């Protein structure tokens, strides 16, 4: 009876502890920002908001298309050759994912202006 209870209590307690730590961290950050505002310090420089990169969607799109093509080609290679399926799938996924990133770099990434 006790081991079964332990199986359920460990995940529940760990989730509760993580939630409490996150709440305390957010409250501390809020207090810090409010103190900065009261003192007249510009709090915008401490903002976590990143500047948006309009090319980021293209980069992720080409990477994911490359991974999808790699999975497809890996399946074909595993089916029609003597190469083991895990080897074919992993190698083709990484190969074509890398090709997708290279396509992004040579088409868009090299011409993008650094901020």
Tab-separated table of C-alpha atoms in Angstrom:
chain	number	residue	atom	x	y	z
A	1	UNK	CA	0.000	0.000	0.000
A	2	UNK	CA	2.781	2.448	0.896
A	3	UNK	CA	4.821	1.997	-2.343
A	4	UNK	CA	1.722	2.760	-4.429
A	5	UNK	CA	1.118	5.927	-2.425
A	6	UNK	CA	4.754	6.927	-2.972
A	7	UNK	CA	4.393	6.500	-6.724
A	8	UNK	CA	1.655	9.104	-6.788
A	9	UNK	CA	2.987	11.463	-4.151
A	10	UNK	CA	6.438	12.054	-5.641
A	11	UNK	CA	5.178	13.486	-8.949
A	12	UNK	CA	2.447	15.486	-7.226
A	13	UNK	CA	4.841	16.958	-4.662
A	14	UNK	CA	7.470	17.731	-7.260
A	15	UNK	CA	4.924	19.581	-9.412
A	16	UNK	CA	3.743	21.518	-6.354
A	17	UNK	CA	7.317	22.471	-5.415
A	18	UNK	CA	8.061	23.672	-8.949
A	19	UNK	CA	4.874	25.760	-8.952
A	20	UNK	CA	5.712	27.337	-5.594
A	21	UNK	CA	9.252	28.179	-6.731
A	22	UNK	CA	7.934	29.753	-9.944
A	23	UNK	CA	5.366	31.815	-8.033
A	24	UNK	CA	8.030	33.050	-5.596
A	25	UNK	CA	10.353	33.956	-8.472
A	26	UNK	CA	7.626	35.869	-10.303
A	27	UNK	CA	6.623	37.722	-7.131
A	28	UNK	CA	10.241	38.665	-6.447
A	29	UNK	CA	10.678	39.931	-9.975
A	30	UNK	CA	7.488	41.971	-9.657
A	31	UNK	CA	8.659	43.537	-6.390
A	32	UNK	CA	12.018	44.354	-7.946
A	33	UNK	CA	10.406	46.070	-10.915
A	34	UNK	CA	8.024	48.031	-8.692
A	35	UNK	CA	10.973	49.236	-6.593
A	36	UNK	CA	12.768	50.318	-9.765
A	37	UNK	CA	9.709	52.233	-10.928
A	38	UNK	CA	9.381	53.950	-7.534
A	39	UNK	CA	13.030	55.042	-7.698
A	40	UNK	CA	12.577	56.347	-11.236
A	41	UNK	CA	14.913	53.860	-12.929
A	42	UNK	CA	14.058	52.955	-16.506
A	43	UNK	CA	12.805	49.372	-16.204
A	44	UNK	CA	12.512	48.841	-19.953
A	45	UNK	CA	16.200	47.992	-20.241
A	46	UNK	CA	15.648	44.950	-18.026
A	47	UNK	CA	12.791	43.636	-20.118
A	48	UNK	CA	13.121	40.078	-21.359
A	49	UNK	CA	11.241	40.794	-24.562
A	50	UNK	CA	13.459	39.958	-27.490
A	51	UNK	CA	13.479	41.926	-30.685
A	52	UNK	CA	11.498	40.074	-33.283
A	53	UNK	CA	13.375	38.594	-36.199
A	54	UNK	CA	11.178	38.450	-39.317
A	55	UNK	CA	13.408	35.755	-40.817
A	56	UNK	CA	13.041	33.425	-37.844
A	57	UNK	CA	9.911	31.815	-39.277
A	58	UNK	CA	11.690	31.099	-42.557
A	59	UNK	CA	14.607	29.519	-40.707
A	60	UNK	CA	12.403	27.236	-38.636
A	61	UNK	CA	10.252	26.420	-41.655
A	62	UNK	CA	13.225	25.354	-43.753
A	63	UNK	CA	14.663	23.357	-40.838
A	64	UNK	CA	11.404	21.492	-40.272
A	65	UNK	CA	10.908	20.849	-43.994
A	66	UNK	CA	14.453	19.473	-44.106
A	67	UNK	CA	13.763	17.226	-41.118
A	68	UNK	CA	10.539	15.972	-42.732
A	69	UNK	CA	12.332	15.207	-46.000
A	70	UNK	CA	15.086	13.523	-43.994
A	71	UNK	CA	12.581	11.284	-42.213
A	72	UNK	CA	11.008	10.354	-45.550
A	73	UNK	CA	14.351	9.621	-47.208
A	74	UNK	CA	15.516	7.753	-44.100
A	75	UNK	CA	12.483	5.508	-44.344
A	76	UNK	CA	13.199	4.842	-48.003
A	77	UNK	CA	16.875	4.133	-47.320
A	78	UNK	CA	15.997	1.753	-44.481
A	79	UNK	CA	13.454	-0.061	-46.628
A	80	UNK	CA	15.476	-0.435	-49.822
A	81	UNK	CA	18.992	-0.983	-48.418
A	82	UNK	CA	20.636	-3.101	-45.743
A	83	UNK	CA	21.237	-0.081	-43.501
A	84	UNK	CA	19.517	-0.429	-40.127
A	85	UNK	CA	16.421	1.716	-39.677
A	86	UNK	CA	17.622	3.795	-36.685
A	87	UNK	CA	20.892	4.609	-38.435
A	88	UNK	CA	19.138	5.605	-41.640
A	89	UNK	CA	16.495	7.692	-39.878
A	90	UNK	CA	18.897	9.613	-37.637
A	91	UNK	CA	21.499	10.219	-40.298
A	92	UNK	CA	19.055	11.375	-42.972
A	93	UNK	CA	17.151	13.552	-40.481
A	94	UNK	CA	20.300	15.382	-39.413
A	95	UNK	CA	21.649	15.541	-42.975
A	96	UNK	CA	18.529	17.074	-44.487
A	97	UNK	CA	17.900	19.292	-41.437
A	98	UNK	CA	21.400	20.667	-41.955
A	99	UNK	CA	20.663	21.139	-45.652
A	100	UNK	CA	17.562	23.139	-44.687
A	101	UNK	CA	19.658	25.431	-42.482
A	102	UNK	CA	22.249	25.829	-45.239
A	103	UNK	CA	19.502	26.768	-47.695
A	104	UNK	CA	18.270	29.367	-45.211
A	105	UNK	CA	21.757	30.782	-44.762
A	106	UNK	CA	22.543	31.061	-48.452
A	107	UNK	CA	19.137	32.491	-49.412
A	108	UNK	CA	18.029	34.692	-46.502
A	109	UNK	CA	20.418	34.575	-43.550
A	110	UNK	CA	23.486	35.994	-45.270
A	111	UNK	CA	21.537	38.983	-46.573
A	112	UNK	CA	19.781	39.795	-43.280
A	113	UNK	CA	21.001	42.925	-41.522
A	114	UNK	CA	22.395	42.311	-38.033
A	115	UNK	CA	20.764	44.433	-35.351
